[in-house]
Coordinates of C-alpha atoms in Angstrom, one line a residue:
M1080 CA -53.0 68.3 1.3
K1081 CA -50.3 70.4 -0.4
K1082 CA -47.7 68.5 -2.3
N1083 CA -44.0 69.4 -1.9
I1084 CA -42.7 71.7 -4.6
S1085 CA -39.3 70.8 -5.9
I1086 CA -37.2 72.6 -8.5
D1087 CA -34.6 70.9 -10.6
Y1088 CA -31.3 72.3 -11.7
D1089 CA -32.4 73.1 -15.2
E1090 CA -35.3 75.1 -14.0
L1091 CA -33.0 76.9 -11.4
L1092 CA -30.7 78.1 -14.2
T1093 CA -33.6 79.9 -15.9
F1094 CA -33.8 82.6 -13.2
V1095 CA -30.8 82.6 -10.9
P1096 CA -27.9 84.9 -11.6
Y1097 CA -25.3 82.1 -11.2
K1098 CA -23.8 79.6 -13.5
Y1099 CA -21.4 76.7 -13.2
P1100 CA -18.9 76.5 -11.5
N1101 CA -20.2 79.2 -9.1
F1102 CA -23.7 77.9 -8.8
L1103 CA -23.8 75.4 -5.9
V1104 CA -27.5 74.4 -5.5
E1105 CA -28.3 71.3 -7.4
K1106 CA -31.9 70.9 -6.4
V1107 CA -34.7 72.4 -4.4
I1108 CA -36.4 69.6 -2.5
K1109 CA -39.1 71.5 -0.7
F1110 CA -40.2 75.1 -0.7
K1111 CA -42.8 77.2 1.1
K1112 CA -43.4 80.7 -0.2
N1113 CA -42.0 83.4 2.1
K1114 CA -41.2 80.7 4.8
Y1115 CA -38.5 78.2 4.0
I1116 CA -36.6 76.2 1.4
K1117 CA -34.8 72.8 1.6
S1118 CA -32.1 72.3 -1.0
L1119 CA -29.4 69.8 -2.0
K1120 CA -25.7 69.9 -2.9
S1121 CA -23.6 66.9 -3.7
V1122 CA -20.0 67.3 -2.9
C1123 CA -18.0 65.7 -5.8
R1124 CA -14.4 64.4 -5.4
D1125 CA -13.5 66.3 -8.6
D1126 CA -14.7 69.8 -7.5
F1127 CA -11.9 72.1 -8.5
F1128 CA -11.5 73.6 -5.0
L1129 CA -11.0 70.3 -3.3
S1130 CA -7.7 69.5 -5.0
G1131 CA -5.9 72.0 -2.9
H1132 CA -8.1 72.4 0.2
F1133 CA -6.4 70.0 2.7
F1134 CA -5.3 68.0 -0.3
K1135 CA -4.3 64.9 1.6
N1136 CA -7.6 64.8 3.4
P1137 CA -10.0 67.1 1.3
I1138 CA -12.8 69.0 3.1
Y1139 CA -15.5 71.2 1.6
P1140 CA -14.6 74.8 2.5
G1141 CA -16.9 76.4 5.1
V1142 CA -17.2 79.6 3.0
L1143 CA -18.7 77.5 0.3
I1144 CA -21.2 76.0 2.7
V1145 CA -22.4 79.4 3.6
E1146 CA -22.5 80.4 -0.1
F1147 CA -24.7 77.3 -0.8
L1148 CA -27.1 78.5 1.8
A1149 CA -27.1 82.1 0.7
Q1150 CA -27.8 80.9 -2.9
S1151 CA -30.7 78.8 -1.6
A1152 CA -32.0 81.7 0.4
I1153 CA -32.0 83.9 -2.8
I1154 CA -33.8 81.1 -4.6
L1155 CA -36.4 81.2 -1.9
L1156 CA -36.8 85.0 -2.4
Y1157 CA -37.0 84.7 -6.1
K1158 CA -39.7 81.9 -6.0
S1159 CA -41.7 83.8 -3.4
D1160 CA -42.4 86.8 -5.5
K1161 CA -42.0 86.9 -9.4
K1162 CA -41.3 90.7 -9.0
N1163 CA -38.0 89.6 -7.5
Y1164 CA -36.8 88.3 -10.9
K1165 CA -35.9 91.8 -11.8
K1166 CA -34.0 92.4 -8.6
T1167 CA -30.5 91.5 -7.4
F1168 CA -29.8 90.1 -4.0
Y1169 CA -26.5 90.3 -2.2
L1170 CA -25.2 88.7 1.0
A1171 CA -24.8 91.7 3.3
K1172 CA -23.8 90.2 6.7
I1173 CA -23.0 86.9 8.3
N1174 CA -24.3 87.2 11.8
F1175 CA -22.7 83.9 12.9
A1176 CA -21.5 80.7 11.4
K1177 CA -20.8 77.5 13.4
F1178 CA -19.1 74.5 11.7
L1179 CA -19.8 71.4 13.8
S1180 CA -18.3 68.8 11.5
T1181 CA -16.4 68.6 8.2
V1182 CA -18.0 67.9 4.9
K1183 CA -16.1 65.5 2.8
P1184 CA -16.2 64.4 -0.9
E1185 CA -19.2 62.2 -1.7
N1186 CA -21.2 63.8 1.1
I1187 CA -24.6 65.1 0.3
M1188 CA -25.5 68.4 2.0
I1189 CA -29.1 69.2 2.8
G1190 CA -29.6 72.9 3.6
K1191 CA -32.7 74.1 5.5
I1192 CA -33.1 77.8 5.1
Y1193 CA -35.8 79.9 7.0
I1194 CA -36.8 83.5 6.6
V1195 CA -36.7 84.9 10.2
K1196 CA -37.4 88.6 9.4
N1197 CA -38.1 91.0 6.5
I1198 CA -37.4 94.7 7.0
L1199 CA -37.9 96.8 3.9
N1200 CA -35.3 95.3 1.5
S1201 CA -33.4 93.2 4.0
Y1202 CA -34.1 89.6 4.9
V1203 CA -32.7 87.7 7.9
F1204 CA -32.2 84.0 7.5
Y1205 CA -31.5 81.1 9.9
C1206 CA -30.0 78.0 8.4
K1207 CA -28.8 74.5 9.1
V1208 CA -26.8 72.0 6.9
F1209 CA -27.2 68.3 7.4
V1210 CA -25.2 65.4 6.2
K1211 CA -26.7 62.0 6.9
S1212 CA -29.1 63.6 9.5
K1213 CA -26.1 65.2 11.3
I1214 CA -26.0 68.9 11.6
V1215 CA -22.6 70.1 10.2
C1216 CA -23.3 73.9 10.0
I1217 CA -25.6 76.5 11.7
T1218 CA -25.6 80.0 10.5
S1219 CA -27.6 83.2 10.3
F1220 CA -27.1 86.0 7.7
I1221 CA -28.7 88.9 6.0
C1222 CA -29.4 89.4 2.3
I1223 CA -30.4 92.7 0.8
K1224 CA -32.4 93.5 -2.4
K1225 CA -31.2 96.0 -4.9

């Protein structure tokens, strides 16, 4: 039986091209090489962008939910092949994004990201975000490797 592979924040910082405040993934909960990744992001009341985003009733911006998923997808690609450490990945296209519910301060987002297809240097992903077992976002996007 294989154990779940988790990656904490300090380890993530050793190989991802992001740093605070732009790095949104706090922890990788589960990972399967070339298949999927499950990651976590806690939404904090003092995140700088919440102070002005619907300031009377703050919600986490949808574009940052997609960014959280894209960063998670790139972590999956880095951890699936050590050769990728020398490469840069870019979000090339958002095929669709559906926001089914709002994400509020103090929520914990769990992202589930799956590789659907790999063609040359392009990767197609399908993703869902959950808050308390409720789906709040479904999206698909393409990342490219340069």
